[in-house]
Coordinates of C-alpha atoms and ligand atoms in Angstrom, one line a residue:
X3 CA 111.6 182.6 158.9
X4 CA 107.7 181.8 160.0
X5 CA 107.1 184.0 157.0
X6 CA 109.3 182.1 154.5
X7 CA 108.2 179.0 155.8
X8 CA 104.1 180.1 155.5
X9 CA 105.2 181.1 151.3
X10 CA 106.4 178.3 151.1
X11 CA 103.8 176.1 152.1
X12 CA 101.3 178.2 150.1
X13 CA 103.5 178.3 147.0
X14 CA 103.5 173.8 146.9
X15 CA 100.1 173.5 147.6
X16 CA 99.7 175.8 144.3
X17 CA 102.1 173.6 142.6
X18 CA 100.6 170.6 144.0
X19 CA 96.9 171.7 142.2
X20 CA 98.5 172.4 138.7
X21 CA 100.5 169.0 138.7
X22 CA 98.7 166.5 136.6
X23 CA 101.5 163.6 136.6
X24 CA 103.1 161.4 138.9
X25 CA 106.8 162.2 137.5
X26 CA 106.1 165.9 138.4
X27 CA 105.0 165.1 141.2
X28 CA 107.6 164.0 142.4
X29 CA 110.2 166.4 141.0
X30 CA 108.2 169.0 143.5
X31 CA 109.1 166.3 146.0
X32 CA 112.5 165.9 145.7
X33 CA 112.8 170.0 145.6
X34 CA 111.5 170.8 148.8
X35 CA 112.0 167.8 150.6
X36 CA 114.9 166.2 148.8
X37 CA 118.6 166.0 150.6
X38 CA 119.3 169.5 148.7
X39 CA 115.6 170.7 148.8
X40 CA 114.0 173.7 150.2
X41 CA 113.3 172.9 153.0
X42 CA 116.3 171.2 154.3
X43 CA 117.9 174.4 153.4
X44 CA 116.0 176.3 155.6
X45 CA 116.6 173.7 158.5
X46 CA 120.5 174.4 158.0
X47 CA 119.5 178.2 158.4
X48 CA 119.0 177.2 162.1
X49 CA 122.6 177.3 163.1
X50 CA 122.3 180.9 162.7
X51 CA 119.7 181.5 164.9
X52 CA 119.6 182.2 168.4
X53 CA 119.3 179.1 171.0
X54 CA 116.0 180.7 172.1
X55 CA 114.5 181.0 168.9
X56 CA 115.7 177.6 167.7
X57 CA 113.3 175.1 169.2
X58 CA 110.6 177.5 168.2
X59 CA 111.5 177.5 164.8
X60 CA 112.2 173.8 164.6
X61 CA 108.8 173.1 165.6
X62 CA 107.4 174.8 163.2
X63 CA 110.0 173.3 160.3
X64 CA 108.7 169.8 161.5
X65 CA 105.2 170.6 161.5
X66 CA 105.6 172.4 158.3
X67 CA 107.1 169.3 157.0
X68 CA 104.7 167.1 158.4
X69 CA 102.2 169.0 156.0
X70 CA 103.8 169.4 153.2
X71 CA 104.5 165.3 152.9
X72 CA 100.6 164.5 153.8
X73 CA 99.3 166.7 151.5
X74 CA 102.2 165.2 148.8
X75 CA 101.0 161.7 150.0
X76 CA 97.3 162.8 149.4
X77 CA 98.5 164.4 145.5
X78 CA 100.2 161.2 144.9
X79 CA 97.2 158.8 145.8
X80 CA 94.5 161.2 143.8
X81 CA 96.9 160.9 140.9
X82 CA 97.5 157.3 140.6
X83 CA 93.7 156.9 141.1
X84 CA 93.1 159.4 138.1
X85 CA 96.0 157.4 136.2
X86 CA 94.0 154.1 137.3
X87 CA 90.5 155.0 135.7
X88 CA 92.4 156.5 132.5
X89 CA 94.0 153.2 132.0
X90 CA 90.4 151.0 132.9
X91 CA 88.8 153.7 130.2
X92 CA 91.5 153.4 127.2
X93 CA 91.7 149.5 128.1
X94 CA 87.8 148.8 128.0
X95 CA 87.1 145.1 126.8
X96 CA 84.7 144.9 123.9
X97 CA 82.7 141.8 124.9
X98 CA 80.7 141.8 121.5
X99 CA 83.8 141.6 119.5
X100 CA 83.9 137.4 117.7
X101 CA 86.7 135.7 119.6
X102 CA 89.2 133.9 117.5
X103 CA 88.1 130.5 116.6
X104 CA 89.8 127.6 118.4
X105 CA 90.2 125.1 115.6
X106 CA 90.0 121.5 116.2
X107 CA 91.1 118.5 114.5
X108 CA 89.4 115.4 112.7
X109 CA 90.1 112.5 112.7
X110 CA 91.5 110.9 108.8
X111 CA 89.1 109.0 107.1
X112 CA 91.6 106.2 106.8
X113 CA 92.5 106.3 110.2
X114 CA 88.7 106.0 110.9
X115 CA 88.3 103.3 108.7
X116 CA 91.1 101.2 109.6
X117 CA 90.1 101.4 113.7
X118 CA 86.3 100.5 112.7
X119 CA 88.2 97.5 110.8
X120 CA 90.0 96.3 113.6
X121 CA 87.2 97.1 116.2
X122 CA 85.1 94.5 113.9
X123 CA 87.8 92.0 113.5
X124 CA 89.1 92.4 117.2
X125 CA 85.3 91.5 118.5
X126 CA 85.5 88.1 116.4
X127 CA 88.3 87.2 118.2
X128 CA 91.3 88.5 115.7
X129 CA 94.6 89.5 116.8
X130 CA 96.2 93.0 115.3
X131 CA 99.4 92.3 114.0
X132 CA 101.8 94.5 112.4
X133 CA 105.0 94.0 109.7
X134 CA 107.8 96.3 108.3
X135 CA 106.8 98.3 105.5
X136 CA 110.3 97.6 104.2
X137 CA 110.4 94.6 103.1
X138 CA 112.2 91.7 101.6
X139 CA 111.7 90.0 98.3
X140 CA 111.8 86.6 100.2
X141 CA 108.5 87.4 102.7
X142 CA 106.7 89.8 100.0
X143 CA 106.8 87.2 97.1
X144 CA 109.0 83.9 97.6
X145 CA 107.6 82.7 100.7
X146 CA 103.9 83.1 99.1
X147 CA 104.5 80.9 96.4
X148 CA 106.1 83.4 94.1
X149 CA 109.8 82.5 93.2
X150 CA 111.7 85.1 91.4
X151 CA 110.6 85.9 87.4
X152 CA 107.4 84.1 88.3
X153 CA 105.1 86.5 85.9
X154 CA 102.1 87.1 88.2
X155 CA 105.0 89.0 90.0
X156 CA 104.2 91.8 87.1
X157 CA 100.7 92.4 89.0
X158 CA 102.3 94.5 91.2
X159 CA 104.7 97.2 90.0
X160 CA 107.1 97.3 92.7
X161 CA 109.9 99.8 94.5
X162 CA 113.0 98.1 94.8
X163 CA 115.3 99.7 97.1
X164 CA 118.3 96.8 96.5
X165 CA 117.5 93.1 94.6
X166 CA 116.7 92.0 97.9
X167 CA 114.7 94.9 99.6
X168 CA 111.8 96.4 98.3
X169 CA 108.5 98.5 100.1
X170 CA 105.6 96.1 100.4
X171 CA 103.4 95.9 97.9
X172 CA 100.9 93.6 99.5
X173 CA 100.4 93.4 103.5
X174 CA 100.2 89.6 102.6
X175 CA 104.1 89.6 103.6
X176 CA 102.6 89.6 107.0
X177 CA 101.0 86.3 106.3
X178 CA 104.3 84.4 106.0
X179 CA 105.9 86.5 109.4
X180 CA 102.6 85.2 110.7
X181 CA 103.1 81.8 110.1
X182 CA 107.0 81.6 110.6
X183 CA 106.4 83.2 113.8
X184 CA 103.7 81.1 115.1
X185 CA 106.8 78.0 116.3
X186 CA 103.8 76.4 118.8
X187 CA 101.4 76.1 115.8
X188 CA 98.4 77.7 117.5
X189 CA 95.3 78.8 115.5
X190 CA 96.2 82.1 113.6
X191 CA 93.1 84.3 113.6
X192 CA 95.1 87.7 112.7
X193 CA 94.3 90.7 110.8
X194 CA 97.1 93.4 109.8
X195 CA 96.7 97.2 108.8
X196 CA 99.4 98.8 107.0
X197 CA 101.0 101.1 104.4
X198 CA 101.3 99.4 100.9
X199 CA 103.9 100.7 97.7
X200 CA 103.3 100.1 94.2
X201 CA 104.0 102.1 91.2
X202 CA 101.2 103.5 89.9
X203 CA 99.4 107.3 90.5
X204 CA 95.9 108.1 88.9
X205 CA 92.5 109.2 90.1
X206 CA 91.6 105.5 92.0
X207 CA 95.5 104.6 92.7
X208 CA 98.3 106.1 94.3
X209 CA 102.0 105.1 95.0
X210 CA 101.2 104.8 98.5
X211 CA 98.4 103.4 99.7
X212 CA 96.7 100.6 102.7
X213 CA 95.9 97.6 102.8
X214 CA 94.1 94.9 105.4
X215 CA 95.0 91.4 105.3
X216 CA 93.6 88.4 107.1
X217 CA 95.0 85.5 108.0
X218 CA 93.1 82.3 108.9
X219 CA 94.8 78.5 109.6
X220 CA 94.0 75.7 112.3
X221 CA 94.0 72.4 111.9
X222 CA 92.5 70.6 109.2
X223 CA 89.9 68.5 111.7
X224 CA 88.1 71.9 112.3
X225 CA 88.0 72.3 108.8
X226 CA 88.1 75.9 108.2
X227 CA 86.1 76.0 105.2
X228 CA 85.0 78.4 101.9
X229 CA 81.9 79.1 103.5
X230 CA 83.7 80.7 106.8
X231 CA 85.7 82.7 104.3
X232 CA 82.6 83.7 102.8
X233 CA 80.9 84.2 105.9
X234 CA 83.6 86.2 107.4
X235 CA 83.9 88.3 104.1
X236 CA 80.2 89.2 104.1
X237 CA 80.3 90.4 107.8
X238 CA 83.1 92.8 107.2
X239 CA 81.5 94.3 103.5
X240 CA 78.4 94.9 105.5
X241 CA 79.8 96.4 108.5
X242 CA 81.8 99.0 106.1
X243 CA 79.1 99.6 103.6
X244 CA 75.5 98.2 104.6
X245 CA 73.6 95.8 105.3
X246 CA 71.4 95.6 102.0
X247 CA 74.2 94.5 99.9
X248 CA 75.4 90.9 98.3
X249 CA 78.4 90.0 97.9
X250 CA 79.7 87.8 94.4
X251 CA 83.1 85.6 94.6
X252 CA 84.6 85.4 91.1
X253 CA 87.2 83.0 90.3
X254 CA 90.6 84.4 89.8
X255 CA 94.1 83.9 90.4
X256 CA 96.9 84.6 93.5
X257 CA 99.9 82.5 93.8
X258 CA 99.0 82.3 97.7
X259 CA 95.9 81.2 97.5
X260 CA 94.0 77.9 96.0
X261 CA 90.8 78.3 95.1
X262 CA 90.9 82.6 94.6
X263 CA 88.5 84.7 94.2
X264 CA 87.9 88.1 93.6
X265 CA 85.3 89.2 95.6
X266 CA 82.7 91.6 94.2
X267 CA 79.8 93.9 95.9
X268 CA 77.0 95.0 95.0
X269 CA 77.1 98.7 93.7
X270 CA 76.1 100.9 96.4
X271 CA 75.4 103.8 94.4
X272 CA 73.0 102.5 91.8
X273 CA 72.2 99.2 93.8
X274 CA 73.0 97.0 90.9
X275 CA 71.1 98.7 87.9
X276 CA 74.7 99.8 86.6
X277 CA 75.8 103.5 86.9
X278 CA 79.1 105.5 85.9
X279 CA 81.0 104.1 89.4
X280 CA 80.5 100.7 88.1
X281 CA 80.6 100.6 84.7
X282 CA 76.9 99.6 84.0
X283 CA 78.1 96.4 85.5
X284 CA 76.2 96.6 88.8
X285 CA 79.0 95.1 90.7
X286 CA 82.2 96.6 92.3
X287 CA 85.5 94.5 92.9
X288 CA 86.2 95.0 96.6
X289 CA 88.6 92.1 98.0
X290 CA 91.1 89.8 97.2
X291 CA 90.5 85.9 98.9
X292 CA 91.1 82.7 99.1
X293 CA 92.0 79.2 100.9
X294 CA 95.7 79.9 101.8
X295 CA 97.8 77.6 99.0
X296 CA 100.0 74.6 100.1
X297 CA 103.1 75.4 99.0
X298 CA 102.7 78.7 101.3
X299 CA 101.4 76.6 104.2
X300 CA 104.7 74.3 103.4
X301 CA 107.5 76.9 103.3
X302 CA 106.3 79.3 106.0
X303 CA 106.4 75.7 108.6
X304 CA 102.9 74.0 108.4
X305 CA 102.5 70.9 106.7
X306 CA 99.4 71.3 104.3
X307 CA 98.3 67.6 105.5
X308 CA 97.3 68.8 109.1
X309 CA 96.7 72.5 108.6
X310 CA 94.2 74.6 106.6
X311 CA 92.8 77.8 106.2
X312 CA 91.6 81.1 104.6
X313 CA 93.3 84.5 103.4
X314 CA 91.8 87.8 102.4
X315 CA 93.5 91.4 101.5
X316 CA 91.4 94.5 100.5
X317 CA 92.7 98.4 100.2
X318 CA 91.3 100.6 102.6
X319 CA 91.1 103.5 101.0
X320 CA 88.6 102.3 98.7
X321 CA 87.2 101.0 101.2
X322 CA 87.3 104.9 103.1
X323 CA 86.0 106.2 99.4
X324 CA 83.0 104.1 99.2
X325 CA 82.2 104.1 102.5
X326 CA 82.4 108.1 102.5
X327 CA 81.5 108.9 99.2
X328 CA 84.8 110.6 97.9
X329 CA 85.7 110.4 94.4
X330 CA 89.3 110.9 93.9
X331 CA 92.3 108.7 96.4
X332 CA 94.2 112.1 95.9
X333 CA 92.0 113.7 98.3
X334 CA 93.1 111.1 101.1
X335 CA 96.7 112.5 100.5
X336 CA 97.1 116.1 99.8
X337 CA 95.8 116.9 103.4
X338 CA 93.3 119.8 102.3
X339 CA 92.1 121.2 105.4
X340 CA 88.8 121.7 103.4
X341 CA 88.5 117.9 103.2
X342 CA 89.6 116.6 106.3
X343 CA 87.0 119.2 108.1
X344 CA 84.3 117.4 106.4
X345 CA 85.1 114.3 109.0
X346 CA 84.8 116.0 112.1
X347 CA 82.3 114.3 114.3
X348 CA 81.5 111.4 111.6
X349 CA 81.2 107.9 112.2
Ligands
LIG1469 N1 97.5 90.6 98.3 C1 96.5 90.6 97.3 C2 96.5 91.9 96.6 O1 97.2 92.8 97.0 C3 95.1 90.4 97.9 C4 94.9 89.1 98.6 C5 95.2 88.8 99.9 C6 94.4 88.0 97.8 C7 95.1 87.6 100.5 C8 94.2 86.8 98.4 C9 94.6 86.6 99.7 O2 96.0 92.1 95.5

């Protein structure tokens, strides 16, 4: 029995040297220790030994046993180390290798524009007001002095959505919510941003574009004047495109406003000698303006007696494509990643 017990021992640690895995490992385990393994075998031997020899054998079974599982324990631990530094090898980080690129957004050039607007606007004491792109006939043309087959209603190719509902085609709508609105008859100082719709699609127009419109009125005793308007006007051109230009106010004709004017800058690319952006003129168009009419001060609840003031409307994304040099209002629509990286960071 000693004998068979001293093979034994001799034969696992042999096995235990030419294991290389954990799952054989084991195996070995489960065959000598195991419920049906060797060594329990031999232990149910004992019942045919003497009572004398019994306790002699047994300790040496246990102490055998004791053996075998320490040096197991001792395989097992020098394997999963060896399994350890195989995986740290095969899994080695390369530290030199480019990490992918985390890439961040920009903000739109409209959007940018339109926030330096209202920042401007806002520090002169403006309030930012807001209208429903959808809108109806009555606040985008009746209401400012436009009644129904009036022709200057052919300036601006509209999207009718019923007779009575159209998409704005002017942010001046906003001036007759304004007014409506305003019951106590405070001073209006308002400016509104917003989407504008009008049927037409080429390199300086698209279907869908924005507009800003301001809105002054107060009474007539502080006598907002053509020279605030001015003043005003020549404020916001040089905050969006420099100092060193003038401004030019041509006569010309809205229904909602008495005098108009069309609004003219000085051409920032050539300075005024005339140049291909505008058309050897010298001078580039930029803002609609005028002192807000009487029959719009009437319907929309001021009486033209007692009140007074100025209105002014301009597309911001020829304001964005002056102000950032780009040469087709496609470019602000089709969302080319290419272009709006370009913004990142600018002012
Ligand atoms: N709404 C006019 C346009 O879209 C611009 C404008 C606004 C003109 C306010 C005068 C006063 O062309």
């Amino acid at each position: 029995m000693k004998e068979k017990l001293e093979k034994m021992k001799e034969q696992v640690k042999q096995k235990v040297e030419e294991i290389k895995d954990l799952q054989a490992l084991n195996d070995l385990r489960v065959k000598i220790l195991g419920k049906k393994g060797e060594l329990t075998e031999i232990l149910r031997g004992m019942k045919d030994l003497s009572p004398e020899e019994r306790p002699v054998v047994g300790n040496l079974v246990n102490r055998v046993r004791d053996e075998l599982e320490v040096l197991l324990e001792q395989a097992e631990k020098e394997l999963q180390q060896k399994e350890l530094e195989r995986k740290l090898n095969e899994e080695k980080i390369d530290i030199t290798l480019p990490s992918s690129k985390i890439i961040r957004g920009s903000k739109h050039p409209i959007n940018r524009t339109i926030e330096q607007i209202q920042d401007l606007f806002v520090s002169m004491g403006y309030d930012v007001v807001d209208g429903p792109e959808l809108e109806t006939d009555e606040f985008c043309f009746e209401r400012l002095n436009l009644p129904k087959g009036h022709p200057a209603r052919d300036m601006q190719d509209s999207f009718y959505i019923t007779p009575e509902y159209l998409l704005r085609t002017q942010t001046s709508s906003v001036q007759a919510r304004t007014m409506l609105a305003n019951t106590e008859k405070t001073p209006i100082r308002m400016i509104c941003t917003g989407k504008t719709y009008r049927r037409e699609d080429d390199a300086t127009h698209s279907h869908q574009f924005n507009q800003v419109e301001g809105l002054v009125i107060d009474k007539k005793e502080r006598n907002v004047s053509l020279a605030d308007l001015k003043g005003t006007l020549e404020v916001f051109v040089k905050e969006m495109l420099g100092d060193n230009l003038s401004l030019r106010f041509r006569p010309s004709y809205f229904p909602f406003t008495e005098p108009s004017y069309e609004v003219d800058v000085t051409c920032f690319k050539c300075g005024g000698k005339g140049c291909s952006l505008c058309k050897q003129t010298g001078w580039i168009e930029i803002l609609g303006a005028g002192m807000v009419h009487p029959n719009v001060l009437e319907m929309n609840g001021y009486d033209p007696k007692q009140y007074g003031g100025f209105a002014f409307g301009t597309g911001i994304d020829r304001l964005a494509m002056f102000k950032y040099g780009i040469t087709d209002m496609r470019y602000l629509y089709t969302n080319d990643v290419r272009f709006l990286k370009q913004f990142d960071r600018m002012d």
